[in-house]
């Protein structure tokens, strides 16, 4: 079973890196600050285009760390797909997105690499405001459902603000 999980992970990483290396325009690196009704956190993201025409689809892979005083800290790996208008250096790009995350829950009485693990599903919209050909500031808002592998689930709303540098 562990070999199968490693195999799937290796294939996923290979496909992502292959696609990133083929992207001649629009590869991005960025930082994000996120605030929802339970946590505050931040992270970094790597993005690349899947489709760049008058309609754009982009893929972002992010690592987030969340903390709060009354809840468990989280370390999440997020996959996000955005879909919207083309990126123009003179204006904002409006887009919708769907994302999913899976990661580690940090508690005092538990090894963070053991169950329960955290997950979330999140949808929303955003604006990528260009600051020139190679930079932008973005704001995203939306909501979703998060929980853990023990079956505990709840809804949340979130606002994310960040920056992206394009290559």
PDB file of C-alpha atoms in Angstrom:
ATOM      1  CA  UNK A   1       0.000   0.000   0.000  1.00  0.00           C
ATOM      2  CA  UNK A   2       2.819   2.439   0.868  1.00  0.00           C
ATOM      3  CA  UNK A   3       4.536   1.670  -2.448  1.00  0.00           C
ATOM      4  CA  UNK A   4       1.343   2.560  -4.322  1.00  0.00           C
ATOM      5  CA  UNK A   5       1.084   5.902  -2.490  1.00  0.00           C
ATOM      6  CA  UNK A   6       4.731   6.708  -3.263  1.00  0.00           C
ATOM      7  CA  UNK A   7       4.215   5.756  -6.905  1.00  0.00           C
ATOM      8  CA  UNK A   8       1.209   8.066  -7.252  1.00  0.00           C
ATOM      9  CA  UNK A   9       3.153  10.871  -5.554  1.00  0.00           C
ATOM     10  CA  UNK A  10       6.157  10.440  -7.874  1.00  0.00           C
ATOM     11  CA  UNK A  11       3.958  10.412 -10.991  1.00  0.00           C
ATOM     12  CA  UNK A  12       2.128  13.561  -9.807  1.00  0.00           C
ATOM     13  CA  UNK A  13       5.370  15.426  -9.113  1.00  0.00           C
ATOM     14  CA  UNK A  14       6.805  14.333 -12.480  1.00  0.00           C
ATOM     15  CA  UNK A  15       3.716  15.532 -14.386  1.00  0.00           C
ATOM     16  CA  UNK A  16       3.730  18.891 -12.588  1.00  0.00           C
ATOM     17  CA  UNK A  17       7.443  19.462 -13.179  1.00  0.00           C
ATOM     18  CA  UNK A  18       7.178  18.404 -16.826  1.00  0.00           C
ATOM     19  CA  UNK A  19       4.341  20.842 -17.413  1.00  0.00           C
ATOM     20  CA  UNK A  20       6.162  23.653 -15.577  1.00  0.00           C
ATOM     21  CA  UNK A  21       9.272  23.130 -17.680  1.00  0.00           C
ATOM     22  CA  UNK A  22       7.187  23.340 -20.884  1.00  0.00           C
ATOM     23  CA  UNK A  23       5.449  26.597 -19.830  1.00  0.00           C
ATOM     24  CA  UNK A  24       7.181  29.358 -21.797  1.00  0.00           C
ATOM     25  CA  UNK A  25       5.050  32.182 -20.407  1.00  0.00           C
ATOM     26  CA  UNK A  26       3.197  32.794 -17.183  1.00  0.00           C
ATOM     27  CA  UNK A  27       5.122  30.739 -14.618  1.00  0.00           C
ATOM     28  CA  UNK A  28       4.654  32.477 -11.246  1.00  0.00           C
ATOM     29  CA  UNK A  29       5.856  32.460  -7.649  1.00  0.00           C
ATOM     30  CA  UNK A  30       3.953  34.197  -4.879  1.00  0.00           C
ATOM     31  CA  UNK A  31       3.167  34.692  -1.236  1.00  0.00           C
ATOM     32  CA  UNK A  32      -0.273  34.560   0.413  1.00  0.00           C
ATOM     33  CA  UNK A  33      -1.836  35.692   3.699  1.00  0.00           C
ATOM     34  CA  UNK A  34      -5.161  34.025   4.567  1.00  0.00           C
ATOM     35  CA  UNK A  35      -7.804  34.866   7.155  1.00  0.00           C
ATOM     36  CA  UNK A  36     -10.889  32.745   7.824  1.00  0.00           C
ATOM     37  CA  UNK A  37     -13.408  32.477  10.637  1.00  0.00           C
ATOM     38  CA  UNK A  38     -11.115  30.178  12.720  1.00  0.00           C
ATOM     39  CA  UNK A  39      -7.515  30.536  11.553  1.00  0.00           C
ATOM     40  CA  UNK A  40      -4.991  33.006  10.275  1.00  0.00           C
ATOM     41  CA  UNK A  41      -2.076  31.839   8.192  1.00  0.00           C
ATOM     42  CA  UNK A  42       0.088  32.207   5.176  1.00  0.00           C
ATOM     43  CA  UNK A  43       2.164  30.400   2.660  1.00  0.00           C
ATOM     44  CA  UNK A  44       3.713  30.405  -0.768  1.00  0.00           C
ATOM     45  CA  UNK A  45       2.500  29.262  -4.161  1.00  0.00           C
ATOM     46  CA  UNK A  46       3.884  28.154  -7.489  1.00  0.00           C
ATOM     47  CA  UNK A  47       1.663  28.675 -10.526  1.00  0.00           C
ATOM     48  CA  UNK A  48       1.723  27.820 -14.201  1.00  0.00           C
ATOM     49  CA  UNK A  49      -0.719  28.121 -17.105  1.00  0.00           C
ATOM     50  CA  UNK A  50      -2.773  25.207 -18.344  1.00  0.00           C
ATOM     51  CA  UNK A  51      -4.505  27.267 -21.072  1.00  0.00           C
ATOM     52  CA  UNK A  52      -3.607  30.806 -22.188  1.00  0.00           C
ATOM     53  CA  UNK A  53      -6.001  32.199 -24.783  1.00  0.00           C
ATOM     54  CA  UNK A  54      -8.708  34.823 -24.328  1.00  0.00           C
ATOM     55  CA  UNK A  55      -9.845  32.474 -21.537  1.00  0.00           C
ATOM     56  CA  UNK A  56      -7.130  31.434 -19.068  1.00  0.00           C
ATOM     57  CA  UNK A  57      -6.874  28.371 -16.840  1.00  0.00           C
ATOM     58  CA  UNK A  58      -4.010  28.312 -14.336  1.00  0.00           C
ATOM     59  CA  UNK A  59      -2.817  25.749 -11.805  1.00  0.00           C
ATOM     60  CA  UNK A  60      -1.382  26.741  -8.406  1.00  0.00           C
ATOM     61  CA  UNK A  61       0.315  24.444  -5.918  1.00  0.00           C
ATOM     62  CA  UNK A  62       0.639  26.014  -2.464  1.00  0.00           C
ATOM     63  CA  UNK A  63       1.917  25.209   1.006  1.00  0.00           C
ATOM     64  CA  UNK A  64       0.004  26.878   3.862  1.00  0.00           C
ATOM     65  CA  UNK A  65       0.488  27.012   7.621  1.00  0.00           C
ATOM     66  CA  UNK A  66      -2.490  28.046   9.775  1.00  0.00           C
ATOM     67  CA  UNK A  67      -2.648  28.751  13.489  1.00  0.00           C
ATOM     68  CA  UNK A  68      -5.203  29.962  16.028  1.00  0.00           C
ATOM     69  CA  UNK A  69      -5.374  30.255  19.786  1.00  0.00           C
ATOM     70  CA  UNK A  70      -8.298  27.883  20.373  1.00  0.00           C
ATOM     71  CA  UNK A  71      -7.838  25.341  17.555  1.00  0.00           C
ATOM     72  CA  UNK A  72      -5.174  23.044  16.154  1.00  0.00           C
ATOM     73  CA  UNK A  73      -2.425  24.358  13.901  1.00  0.00           C
ATOM     74  CA  UNK A  74      -2.429  23.051  10.333  1.00  0.00           C
ATOM     75  CA  UNK A  75       0.165  22.485   7.616  1.00  0.00           C
ATOM     76  CA  UNK A  76      -1.602  22.001   4.258  1.00  0.00           C
ATOM     77  CA  UNK A  77      -0.639  21.256   0.660  1.00  0.00           C
ATOM     78  CA  UNK A  78      -3.175  22.962  -1.628  1.00  0.00           C
ATOM     79  CA  UNK A  79      -4.052  22.392  -5.285  1.00  0.00           C
ATOM     80  CA  UNK A  80      -5.976  25.283  -6.891  1.00  0.00           C
ATOM     81  CA  UNK A  81      -7.330  25.709 -10.432  1.00  0.00           C
ATOM     82  CA  UNK A  82      -8.314  29.224 -11.545  1.00  0.00           C
ATOM     83  CA  UNK A  83     -10.399  30.048 -14.610  1.00  0.00           C
ATOM     84  CA  UNK A  84     -11.108  33.504 -15.999  1.00  0.00           C
ATOM     85  CA  UNK A  85     -10.052  36.222 -18.398  1.00  0.00           C
ATOM     86  CA  UNK A  86      -6.628  36.655 -19.938  1.00  0.00           C
ATOM     87  CA  UNK A  87      -3.866  38.336 -17.934  1.00  0.00           C
ATOM     88  CA  UNK A  88      -3.264  41.844 -19.304  1.00  0.00           C
ATOM     89  CA  UNK A  89      -0.447  43.977 -17.890  1.00  0.00           C
ATOM     90  CA  UNK A  90      -2.682  47.084 -17.868  1.00  0.00           C
ATOM     91  CA  UNK A  91      -5.654  45.828 -15.843  1.00  0.00           C
ATOM     92  CA  UNK A  92      -7.071  43.317 -13.390  1.00  0.00           C
ATOM     93  CA  UNK A  93      -7.793  39.704 -14.266  1.00  0.00           C
ATOM     94  CA  UNK A  94     -11.026  38.455 -12.695  1.00  0.00           C
ATOM     95  CA  UNK A  95     -11.277  34.726 -12.066  1.00  0.00           C
ATOM     96  CA  UNK A  96     -13.076  31.971 -10.234  1.00  0.00           C
ATOM     97  CA  UNK A  97     -11.311  29.085  -8.550  1.00  0.00           C
ATOM     98  CA  UNK A  98     -11.758  25.705  -6.956  1.00  0.00           C
ATOM     99  CA  UNK A  99      -9.218  24.199  -4.595  1.00  0.00           C
ATOM    100  CA  UNK A 100      -8.592  21.275  -2.326  1.00  0.00           C
ATOM    101  CA  UNK A 101      -6.080  20.796   0.471  1.00  0.00           C
ATOM    102  CA  UNK A 102      -4.767  17.937   2.552  1.00  0.00           C
ATOM    103  CA  UNK A 103      -2.265  18.094   5.367  1.00  0.00           C
ATOM    104  CA  UNK A 104      -1.095  17.651   8.911  1.00  0.00           C
ATOM    105  CA  UNK A 105      -2.808  18.573  12.175  1.00  0.00           C
ATOM    106  CA  UNK A 106      -0.523  19.659  14.988  1.00  0.00           C
ATOM    107  CA  UNK A 107      -1.674  18.896  18.540  1.00  0.00           C
ATOM    108  CA  UNK A 108       0.257  18.635  21.810  1.00  0.00           C
ATOM    109  CA  UNK A 109      -0.732  15.007  22.518  1.00  0.00           C
ATOM    110  CA  UNK A 110      -0.255  13.685  18.964  1.00  0.00           C
ATOM    111  CA  UNK A 111       2.560  13.036  16.525  1.00  0.00           C
ATOM    112  CA  UNK A 112       1.773  15.323  13.573  1.00  0.00           C
ATOM    113  CA  UNK A 113       2.414  12.516  11.058  1.00  0.00           C
ATOM    114  CA  UNK A 114      -0.351  10.338  12.559  1.00  0.00           C
ATOM    115  CA  UNK A 115      -4.126  10.505  12.121  1.00  0.00           C
ATOM    116  CA  UNK A 116      -6.232  12.633  12.134  1.00  0.00           C
ATOM    117  CA  UNK A 117      -5.171  14.523   9.019  1.00  0.00           C
ATOM    118  CA  UNK A 118      -6.746  17.806   7.907  1.00  0.00           C
ATOM    119  CA  UNK A 119      -8.519  18.471   4.590  1.00  0.00           C
ATOM    120  CA  UNK A 120     -10.565  21.245   2.990  1.00  0.00           C
ATOM    121  CA  UNK A 121     -12.493  22.077  -0.170  1.00  0.00           C
ATOM    122  CA  UNK A 122     -12.771  25.743  -1.142  1.00  0.00           C
ATOM    123  CA  UNK A 123     -14.414  27.733  -3.981  1.00  0.00           C
ATOM    124  CA  UNK A 124     -14.519  31.445  -4.655  1.00  0.00           C
ATOM    125  CA  UNK A 125     -13.495  34.336  -6.848  1.00  0.00           C
ATOM    126  CA  UNK A 126     -10.610  36.715  -7.096  1.00  0.00           C
ATOM    127  CA  UNK A 127      -8.944  39.619  -8.837  1.00  0.00           C
ATOM    128  CA  UNK A 128      -5.315  39.621  -9.975  1.00  0.00           C
ATOM    129  CA  UNK A 129      -4.379  43.323 -10.203  1.00  0.00           C
ATOM    130  CA  UNK A 130      -1.380  43.846 -12.476  1.00  0.00           C
ATOM    131  CA  UNK A 131       1.549  45.881 -11.272  1.00  0.00           C
ATOM    132  CA  UNK A 132       3.392  45.662 -14.572  1.00  0.00           C
ATOM    133  CA  UNK A 133       4.411  42.856 -16.885  1.00  0.00           C
ATOM    134  CA  UNK A 134       6.039  40.721 -14.183  1.00  0.00           C
ATOM    135  CA  UNK A 135       4.122  41.415 -10.956  1.00  0.00           C
ATOM    136  CA  UNK A 136       0.619  41.495  -9.517  1.00  0.00           C
ATOM    137  CA  UNK A 137      -1.294  41.757  -6.255  1.00  0.00           C
ATOM    138  CA  UNK A 138      -4.346  39.564  -5.771  1.00  0.00           C
ATOM    139  CA  UNK A 139      -7.324  39.271  -3.465  1.00  0.00           C
ATOM    140  CA  UNK A 140      -9.565  36.211  -3.218  1.00  0.00           C
ATOM    141  CA  UNK A 141     -12.724  35.523  -1.243  1.00  0.00           C
ATOM    142  CA  UNK A 142     -14.867  32.431  -0.907  1.00  0.00           C
ATOM    143  CA  UNK A 143     -15.910  29.619   1.327  1.00  0.00           C
ATOM    144  CA  UNK A 144     -15.879  25.908   1.738  1.00  0.00           C
ATOM    145  CA  UNK A 145     -15.852  22.924   4.022  1.00  0.00           C
ATOM    146  CA  UNK A 146     -12.956  21.678   6.124  1.00  0.00           C
ATOM    147  CA  UNK A 147     -12.474  18.838   8.529  1.00  0.00           C
ATOM    148  CA  UNK A 148     -10.294  15.921   9.451  1.00  0.00           C
ATOM    149  CA  UNK A 149     -10.088  12.213   8.762  1.00  0.00           C
ATOM    150  CA  UNK A 150     -12.098  11.422  11.910  1.00  0.00           C
ATOM    151  CA  UNK A 151     -15.194  12.804  10.180  1.00  0.00           C
ATOM    152  CA  UNK A 152     -15.452  16.184  11.911  1.00  0.00           C
ATOM    153  CA  UNK A 153     -16.623  18.746   9.298  1.00  0.00           C
ATOM    154  CA  UNK A 154     -17.583  22.423   9.304  1.00  0.00           C
ATOM    155  CA  UNK A 155     -18.001  25.329   6.908  1.00  0.00           C
ATOM    156  CA  UNK A 156     -15.796  28.407   6.697  1.00  0.00           C
ATOM    157  CA  UNK A 157     -15.367  31.694   4.856  1.00  0.00           C
ATOM    158  CA  UNK A 158     -11.936  32.985   3.862  1.00  0.00           C
ATOM    159  CA  UNK A 159     -10.203  36.038   2.427  1.00  0.00           C
ATOM    160  CA  UNK A 160      -6.727  35.685   0.889  1.00  0.00           C
ATOM    161  CA  UNK A 161      -4.399  38.510  -0.148  1.00  0.00           C
ATOM    162  CA  UNK A 162      -1.034  38.074  -1.801  1.00  0.00           C
ATOM    163  CA  UNK A 163       1.444  38.881  -4.525  1.00  0.00           C
ATOM    164  CA  UNK A 164       2.690  37.056  -7.611  1.00  0.00           C
ATOM    165  CA  UNK A 165       5.813  37.475  -9.679  1.00  0.00           C
ATOM    166  CA  UNK A 166       5.563  36.220 -13.300  1.00  0.00           C
ATOM    167  CA  UNK A 167       8.398  34.858 -15.431  1.00  0.00           C
TER     168      UNK A 167
END
